[in-house]
CSV table of C-alpha atoms and ligand atoms in Angstrom, one decimal:
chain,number,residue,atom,x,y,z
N,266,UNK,CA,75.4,117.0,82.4
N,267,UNK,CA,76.2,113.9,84.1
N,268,UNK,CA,79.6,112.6,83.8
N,269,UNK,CA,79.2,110.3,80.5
N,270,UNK,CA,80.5,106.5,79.9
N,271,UNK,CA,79.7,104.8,76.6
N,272,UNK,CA,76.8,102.8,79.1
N,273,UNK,CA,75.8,106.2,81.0
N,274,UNK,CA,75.1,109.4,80.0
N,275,UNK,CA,72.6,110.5,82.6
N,276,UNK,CA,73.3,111.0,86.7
N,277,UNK,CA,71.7,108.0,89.3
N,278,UNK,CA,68.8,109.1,90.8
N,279,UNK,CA,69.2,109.1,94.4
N,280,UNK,CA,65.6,108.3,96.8
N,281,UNK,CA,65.8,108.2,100.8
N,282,UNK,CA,62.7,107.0,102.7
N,283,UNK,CA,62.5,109.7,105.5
N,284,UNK,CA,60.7,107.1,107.4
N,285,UNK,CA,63.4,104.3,108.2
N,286,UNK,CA,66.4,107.2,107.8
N,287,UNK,CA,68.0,107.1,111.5
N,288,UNK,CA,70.0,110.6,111.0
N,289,UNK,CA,73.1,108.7,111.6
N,290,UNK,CA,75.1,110.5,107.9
N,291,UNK,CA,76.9,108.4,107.5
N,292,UNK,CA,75.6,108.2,103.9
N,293,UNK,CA,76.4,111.9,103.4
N,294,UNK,CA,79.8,111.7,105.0
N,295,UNK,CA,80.8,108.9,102.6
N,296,UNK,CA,79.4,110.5,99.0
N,297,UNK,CA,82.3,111.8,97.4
N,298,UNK,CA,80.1,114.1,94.9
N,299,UNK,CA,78.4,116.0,97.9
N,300,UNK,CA,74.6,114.8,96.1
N,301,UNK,CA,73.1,114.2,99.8
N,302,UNK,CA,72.8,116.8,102.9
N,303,UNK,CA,71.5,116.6,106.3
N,304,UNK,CA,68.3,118.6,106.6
N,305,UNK,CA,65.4,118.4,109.7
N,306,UNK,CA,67.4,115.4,110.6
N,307,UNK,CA,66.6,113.1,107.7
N,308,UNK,CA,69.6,113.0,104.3
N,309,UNK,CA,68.1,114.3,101.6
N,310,UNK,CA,69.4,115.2,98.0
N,311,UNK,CA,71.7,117.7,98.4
N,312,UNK,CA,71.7,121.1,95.2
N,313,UNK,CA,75.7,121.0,95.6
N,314,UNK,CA,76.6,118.0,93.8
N,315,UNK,CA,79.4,118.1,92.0
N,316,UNK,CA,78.7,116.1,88.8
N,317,UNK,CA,75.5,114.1,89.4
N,318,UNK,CA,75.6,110.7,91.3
N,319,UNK,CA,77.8,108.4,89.6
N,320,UNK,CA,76.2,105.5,90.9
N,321,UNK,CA,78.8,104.3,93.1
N,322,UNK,CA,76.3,103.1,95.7
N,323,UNK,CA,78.4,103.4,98.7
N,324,UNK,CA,75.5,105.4,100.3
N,325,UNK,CA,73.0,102.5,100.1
N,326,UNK,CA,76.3,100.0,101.2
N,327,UNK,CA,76.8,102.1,104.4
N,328,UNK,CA,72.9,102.6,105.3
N,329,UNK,CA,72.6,101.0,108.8
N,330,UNK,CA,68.5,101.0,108.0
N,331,UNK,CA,68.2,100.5,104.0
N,332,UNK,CA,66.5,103.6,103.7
N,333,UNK,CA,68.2,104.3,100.5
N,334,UNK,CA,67.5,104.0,96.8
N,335,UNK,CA,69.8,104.4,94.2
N,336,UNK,CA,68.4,103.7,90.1
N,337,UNK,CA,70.0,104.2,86.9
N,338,UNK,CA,73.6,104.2,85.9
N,339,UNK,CA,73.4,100.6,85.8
N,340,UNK,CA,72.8,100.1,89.7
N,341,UNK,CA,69.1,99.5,91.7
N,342,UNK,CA,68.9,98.0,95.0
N,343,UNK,CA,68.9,94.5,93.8
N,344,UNK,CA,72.8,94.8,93.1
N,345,UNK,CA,73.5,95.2,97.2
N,346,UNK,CA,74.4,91.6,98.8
N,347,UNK,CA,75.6,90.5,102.1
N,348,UNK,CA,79.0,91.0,102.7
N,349,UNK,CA,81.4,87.7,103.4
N,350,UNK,CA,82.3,87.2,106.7
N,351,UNK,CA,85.2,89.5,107.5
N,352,UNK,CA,86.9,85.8,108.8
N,353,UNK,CA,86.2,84.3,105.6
N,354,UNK,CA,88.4,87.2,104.0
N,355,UNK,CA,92.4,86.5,102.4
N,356,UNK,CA,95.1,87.3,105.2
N,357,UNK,CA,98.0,89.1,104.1
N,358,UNK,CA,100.3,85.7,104.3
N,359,UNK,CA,97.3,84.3,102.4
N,360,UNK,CA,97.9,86.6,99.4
N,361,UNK,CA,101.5,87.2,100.0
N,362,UNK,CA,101.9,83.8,99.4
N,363,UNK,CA,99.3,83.9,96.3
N,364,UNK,CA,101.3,86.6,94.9
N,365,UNK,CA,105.0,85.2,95.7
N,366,UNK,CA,104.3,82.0,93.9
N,367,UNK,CA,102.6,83.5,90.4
N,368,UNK,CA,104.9,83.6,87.3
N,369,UNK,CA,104.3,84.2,84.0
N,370,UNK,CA,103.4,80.2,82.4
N,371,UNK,CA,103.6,80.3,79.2
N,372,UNK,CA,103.3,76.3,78.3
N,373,UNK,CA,99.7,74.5,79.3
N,374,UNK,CA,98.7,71.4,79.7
N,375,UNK,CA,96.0,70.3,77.1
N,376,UNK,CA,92.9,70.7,79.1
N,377,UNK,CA,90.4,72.9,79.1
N,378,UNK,CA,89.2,75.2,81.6
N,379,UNK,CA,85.6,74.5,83.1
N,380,UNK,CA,83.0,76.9,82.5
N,381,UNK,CA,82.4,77.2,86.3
N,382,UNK,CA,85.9,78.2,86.5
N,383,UNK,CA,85.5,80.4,83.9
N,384,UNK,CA,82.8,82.3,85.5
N,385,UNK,CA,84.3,82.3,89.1
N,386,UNK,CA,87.2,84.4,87.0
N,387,UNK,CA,84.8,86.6,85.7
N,388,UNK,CA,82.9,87.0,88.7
N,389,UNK,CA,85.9,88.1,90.4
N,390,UNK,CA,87.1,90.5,88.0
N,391,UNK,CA,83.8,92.3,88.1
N,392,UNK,CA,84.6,93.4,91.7
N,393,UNK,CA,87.3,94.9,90.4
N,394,UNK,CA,87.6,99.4,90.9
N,395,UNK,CA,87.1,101.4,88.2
N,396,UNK,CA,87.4,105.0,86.9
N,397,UNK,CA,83.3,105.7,86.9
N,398,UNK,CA,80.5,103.4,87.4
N,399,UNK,CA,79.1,101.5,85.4
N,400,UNK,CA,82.4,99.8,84.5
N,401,UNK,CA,83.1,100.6,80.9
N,402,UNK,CA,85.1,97.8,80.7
N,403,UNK,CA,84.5,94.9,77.8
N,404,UNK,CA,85.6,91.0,77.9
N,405,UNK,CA,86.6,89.1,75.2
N,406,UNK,CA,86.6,85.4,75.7
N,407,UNK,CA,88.2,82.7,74.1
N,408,UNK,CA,87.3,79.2,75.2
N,409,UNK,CA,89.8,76.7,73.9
N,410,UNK,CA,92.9,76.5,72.1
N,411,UNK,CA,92.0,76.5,68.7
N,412,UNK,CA,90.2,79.5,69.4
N,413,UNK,CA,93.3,80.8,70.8
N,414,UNK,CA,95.5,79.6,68.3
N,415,UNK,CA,93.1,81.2,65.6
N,416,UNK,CA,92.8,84.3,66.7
N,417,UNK,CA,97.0,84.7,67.0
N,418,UNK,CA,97.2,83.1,63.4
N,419,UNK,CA,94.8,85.9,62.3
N,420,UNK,CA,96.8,88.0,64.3
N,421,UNK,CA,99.8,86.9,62.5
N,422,UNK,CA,98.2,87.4,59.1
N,423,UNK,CA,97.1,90.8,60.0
N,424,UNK,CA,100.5,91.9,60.7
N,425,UNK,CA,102.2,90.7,57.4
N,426,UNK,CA,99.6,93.3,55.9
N,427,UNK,CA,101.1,96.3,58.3
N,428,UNK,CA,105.1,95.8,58.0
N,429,UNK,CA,104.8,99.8,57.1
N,430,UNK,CA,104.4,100.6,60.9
N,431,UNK,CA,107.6,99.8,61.5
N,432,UNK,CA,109.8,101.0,58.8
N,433,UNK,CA,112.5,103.1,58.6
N,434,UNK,CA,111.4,105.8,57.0
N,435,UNK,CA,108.2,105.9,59.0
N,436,UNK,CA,109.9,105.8,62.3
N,437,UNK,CA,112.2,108.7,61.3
N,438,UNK,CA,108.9,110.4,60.4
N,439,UNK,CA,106.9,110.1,63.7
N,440,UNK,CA,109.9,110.0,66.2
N,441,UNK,CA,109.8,114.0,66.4
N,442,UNK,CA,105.9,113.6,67.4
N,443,UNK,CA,106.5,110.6,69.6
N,444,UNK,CA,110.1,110.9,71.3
N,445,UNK,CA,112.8,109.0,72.3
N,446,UNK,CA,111.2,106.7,74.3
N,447,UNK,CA,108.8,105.0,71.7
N,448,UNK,CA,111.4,105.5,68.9
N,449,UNK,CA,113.6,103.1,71.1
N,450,UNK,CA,110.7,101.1,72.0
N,451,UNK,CA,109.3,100.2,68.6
N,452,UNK,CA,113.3,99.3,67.2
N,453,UNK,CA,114.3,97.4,70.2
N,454,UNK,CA,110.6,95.7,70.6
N,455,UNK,CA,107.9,96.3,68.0
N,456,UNK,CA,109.6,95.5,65.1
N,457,UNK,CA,111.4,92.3,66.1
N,458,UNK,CA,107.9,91.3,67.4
N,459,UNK,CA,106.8,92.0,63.7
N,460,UNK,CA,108.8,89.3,62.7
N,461,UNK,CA,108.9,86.7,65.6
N,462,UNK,CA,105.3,86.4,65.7
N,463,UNK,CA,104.6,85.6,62.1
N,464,UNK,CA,107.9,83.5,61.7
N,465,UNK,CA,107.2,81.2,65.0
N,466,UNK,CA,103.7,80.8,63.4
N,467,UNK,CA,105.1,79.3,60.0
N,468,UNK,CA,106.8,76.6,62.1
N,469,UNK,CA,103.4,76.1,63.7
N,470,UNK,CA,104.6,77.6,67.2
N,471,UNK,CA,102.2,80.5,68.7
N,472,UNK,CA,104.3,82.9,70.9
N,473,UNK,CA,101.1,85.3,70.3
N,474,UNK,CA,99.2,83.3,73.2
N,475,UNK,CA,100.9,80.2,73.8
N,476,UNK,CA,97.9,78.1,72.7
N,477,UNK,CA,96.5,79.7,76.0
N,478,UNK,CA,93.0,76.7,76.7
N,479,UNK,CA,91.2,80.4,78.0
N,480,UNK,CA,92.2,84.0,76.9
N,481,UNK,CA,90.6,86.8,78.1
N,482,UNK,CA,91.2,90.6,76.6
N,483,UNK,CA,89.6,93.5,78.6
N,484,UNK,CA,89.4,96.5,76.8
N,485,UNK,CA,87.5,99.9,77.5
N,486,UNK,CA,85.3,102.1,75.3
N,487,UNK,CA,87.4,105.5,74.0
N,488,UNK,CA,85.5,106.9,77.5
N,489,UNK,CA,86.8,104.5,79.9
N,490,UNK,CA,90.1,105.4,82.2
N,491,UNK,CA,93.0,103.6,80.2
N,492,UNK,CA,93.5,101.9,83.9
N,493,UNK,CA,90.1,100.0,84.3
N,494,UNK,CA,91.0,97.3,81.6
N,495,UNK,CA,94.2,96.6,83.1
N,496,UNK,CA,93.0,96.4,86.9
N,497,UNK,CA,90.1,93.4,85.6
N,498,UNK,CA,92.6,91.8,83.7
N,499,UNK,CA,94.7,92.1,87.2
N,500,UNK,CA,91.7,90.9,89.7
N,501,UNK,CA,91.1,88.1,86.8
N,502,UNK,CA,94.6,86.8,86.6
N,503,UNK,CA,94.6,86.8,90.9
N,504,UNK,CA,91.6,85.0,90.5
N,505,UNK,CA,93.0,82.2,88.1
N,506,UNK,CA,96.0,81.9,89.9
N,507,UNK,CA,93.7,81.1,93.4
N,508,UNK,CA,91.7,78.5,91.5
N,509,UNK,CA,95.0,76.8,90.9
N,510,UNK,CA,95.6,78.1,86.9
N,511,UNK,CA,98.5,79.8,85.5
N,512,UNK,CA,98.3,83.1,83.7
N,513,UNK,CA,100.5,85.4,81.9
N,514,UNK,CA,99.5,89.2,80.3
N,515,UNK,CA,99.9,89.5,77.0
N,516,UNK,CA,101.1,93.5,76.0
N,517,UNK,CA,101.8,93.3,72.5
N,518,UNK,CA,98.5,92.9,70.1
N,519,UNK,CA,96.3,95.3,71.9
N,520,UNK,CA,98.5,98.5,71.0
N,521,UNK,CA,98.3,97.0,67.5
N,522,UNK,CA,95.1,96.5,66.9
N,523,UNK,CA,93.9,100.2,67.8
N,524,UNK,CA,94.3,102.2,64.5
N,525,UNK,CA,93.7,102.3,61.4
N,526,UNK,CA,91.3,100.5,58.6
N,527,UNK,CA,93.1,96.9,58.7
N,528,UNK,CA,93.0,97.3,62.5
N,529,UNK,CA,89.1,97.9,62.4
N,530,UNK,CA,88.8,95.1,60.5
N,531,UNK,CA,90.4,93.3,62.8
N,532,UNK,CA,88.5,94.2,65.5
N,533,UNK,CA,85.4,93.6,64.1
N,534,UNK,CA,86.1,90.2,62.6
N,535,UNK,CA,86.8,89.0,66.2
N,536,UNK,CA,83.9,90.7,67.8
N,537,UNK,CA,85.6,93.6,69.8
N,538,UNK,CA,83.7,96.2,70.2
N,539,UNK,CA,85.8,99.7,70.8
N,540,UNK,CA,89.4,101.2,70.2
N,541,UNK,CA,90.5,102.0,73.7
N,542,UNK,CA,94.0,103.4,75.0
N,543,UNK,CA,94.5,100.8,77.1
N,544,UNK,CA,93.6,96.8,77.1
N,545,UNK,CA,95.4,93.8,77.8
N,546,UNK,CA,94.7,89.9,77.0
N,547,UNK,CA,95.4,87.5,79.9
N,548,UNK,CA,96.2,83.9,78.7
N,549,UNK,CA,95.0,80.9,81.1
N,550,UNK,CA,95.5,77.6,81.6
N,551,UNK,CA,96.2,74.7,83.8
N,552,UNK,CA,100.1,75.2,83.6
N,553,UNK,CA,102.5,72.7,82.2
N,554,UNK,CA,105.4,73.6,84.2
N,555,UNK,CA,106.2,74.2,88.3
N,556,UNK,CA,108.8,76.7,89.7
N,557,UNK,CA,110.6,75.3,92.2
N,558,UNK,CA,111.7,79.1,92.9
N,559,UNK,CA,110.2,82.7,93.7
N,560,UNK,CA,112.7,85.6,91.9
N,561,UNK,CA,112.2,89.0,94.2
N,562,UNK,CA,111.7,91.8,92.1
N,563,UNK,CA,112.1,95.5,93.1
N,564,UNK,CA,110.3,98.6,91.8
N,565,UNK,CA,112.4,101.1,90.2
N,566,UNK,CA,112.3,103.9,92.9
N,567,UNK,CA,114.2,101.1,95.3
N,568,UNK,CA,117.5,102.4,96.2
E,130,FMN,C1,101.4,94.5,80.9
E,130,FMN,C2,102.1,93.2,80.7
E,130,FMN,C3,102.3,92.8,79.4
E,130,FMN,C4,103.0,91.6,79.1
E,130,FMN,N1,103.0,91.1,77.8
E,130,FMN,C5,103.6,89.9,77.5
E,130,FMN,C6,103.6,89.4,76.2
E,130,FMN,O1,103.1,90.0,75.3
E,130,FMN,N2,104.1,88.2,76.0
E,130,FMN,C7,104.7,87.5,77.1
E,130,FMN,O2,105.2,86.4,76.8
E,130,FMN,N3,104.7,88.0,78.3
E,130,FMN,C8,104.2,89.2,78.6
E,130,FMN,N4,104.1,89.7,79.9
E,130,FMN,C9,104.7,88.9,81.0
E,130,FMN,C10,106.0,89.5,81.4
E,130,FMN,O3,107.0,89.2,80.5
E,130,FMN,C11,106.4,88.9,82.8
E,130,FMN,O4,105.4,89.4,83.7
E,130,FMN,C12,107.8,89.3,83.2
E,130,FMN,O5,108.7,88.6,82.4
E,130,FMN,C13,108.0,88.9,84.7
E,130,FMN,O6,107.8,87.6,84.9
E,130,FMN,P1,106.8,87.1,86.0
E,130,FMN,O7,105.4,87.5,85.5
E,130,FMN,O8,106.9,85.6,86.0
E,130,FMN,O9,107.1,87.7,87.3
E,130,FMN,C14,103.5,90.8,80.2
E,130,FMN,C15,103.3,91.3,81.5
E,130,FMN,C16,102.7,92.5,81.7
E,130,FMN,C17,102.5,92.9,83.1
């Protein structure tokens, strides 16, 4: 058995045209799942592969002669394209200085953001790694900000009906099953969230998503790597922040909207498709305010 996504259950089939193959195996050195071999000086399919191809299509990106095939799992030949110019790629200062000027913008000017914007976002985020091709991961958009500010006062409503999940006597209950660390985390986080998002929304301010013009919520199917959704939502928030928009990740509804009947509900009123372990929205928008400052941060192995 191949290895399964909720798009793919069956391996890629792999075809090289022994005519145009040069010998050079390159293709065979690069395929991590050992499906091709050198044999009579022409890469065939190899018997040893470890799961089936996965459809990564390296092989056919490193082919000096196009003599490889690669169908199913979502990929064909018509998905290779000319690579940009290596001189038309980022520098280092280039997205140093990208990176050093991002923060979190959490007020937006009342404009929308174009569609062609839109899609240069997506089209970025779809380069984005992830665990097993075909990417298992979903988009949610939301174009404009009463479609933002809807979805948070749904949100909002939604979470008056589940003030259980974060009661005393149900976080004595599930603290033995899951530790310290969430027990402190859902006192010192959750809950107050329970309440600050539904109370700002009765004085008409969203803290949900900040009346975000553009939200986006990448989310995976219950076979996706919990990482996928959060590396998009990372290549789509880079993206933004190049085409001169401010972003800022929203944590807190995704782990709310996973379980449960109400949370089904949920989901399916606004169109989203799976419960995954991991997903995160990104609000965007052409942002209302301008840091005169960077603020160096450090990661917590730093000494
Ligand atoms: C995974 C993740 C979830 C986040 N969730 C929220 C959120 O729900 N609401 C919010 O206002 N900011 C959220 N943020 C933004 C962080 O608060 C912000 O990144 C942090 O304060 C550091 O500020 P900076 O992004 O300007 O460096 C989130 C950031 C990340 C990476």
């Amino acid at each position: 058995m191949a290895i399964p996504t909720s798009r793919a259950k069956e391996a890629a089939e792999i075809s090289v045209n022994a005519d145009e193959c040069n010998a050079c195996g390159l293709c065979v050195n690069i395929c991590g799942d050992l499906s091709l071999k050198m044999e009579n000086g022409v890469a065939r399919k190899s018997e040893t592969a470890i799961f089936g191809c996965i459809g990564c299509g390296h092989c056919m990106a490193v082919c000096p002669t196009g003599a490889i095939e690669i169908h199913g799992r979502e990929i064909s030949p018509a998905d290779i394209f000319d690579l940009p110019a290596k001189e038309s790629a980022a520098t280092y200062e280039q997205v140093i200085s990208l990176f050093e000027r991002r923060r979190s913008i959490r007020t937006f000017k009342d404009q929308d953001v174009e569609a062609e914007v839109i899609e240069k976002i997506l089209k970025a985020a779809k380069t984005a790694p992830m665990g097993l091709p075909p990417s298992d991961v979903h988009v949610m958009v939301l174009k404009g900000k009463e479609q933002t500010r809807a979805f948070a006062k749904d949100f909002c409503d939604y979470l008056e009906t589940m003030k259980w999940f974060v009661s005393g006597w149900f976080l004595t209950l599930m603290r033995p099953f899951w530790g310290k660390a969430n027990d402190e985390m859902f006192k010192g986080f959750v809950r107050p969230l329970f309440k600050i998002y539904p109370g700002k929304m009765r004085e008409n301010i969203n803290v949900v998503n900040y009346d975000a013009p553009l939200l986006m919520y990448f989310y995976g199917s219950p076979y996706t790597d919990p990482a996928d959704p959060i590396i998009a939502a990372t290549y789509a928030m880079t993206a933004a922040e190049s085409l001169g928009l401010g972003t800022c990740m929203l944590g807190a509804v995704h782990p709310l909207i996973q379980h449960g009947s109400k949370a089904r509900k949920f989901r399916e009123d606004h169109g989203i498709k799976f419960p995954g372990r991991e997903g995160l929205f990104v609000a965007i928008g052409y942002p209302a305010v301008k840091f005169k400052k960077g603020i160096r941060r450090t990661f917590a192995s730093d000494q």
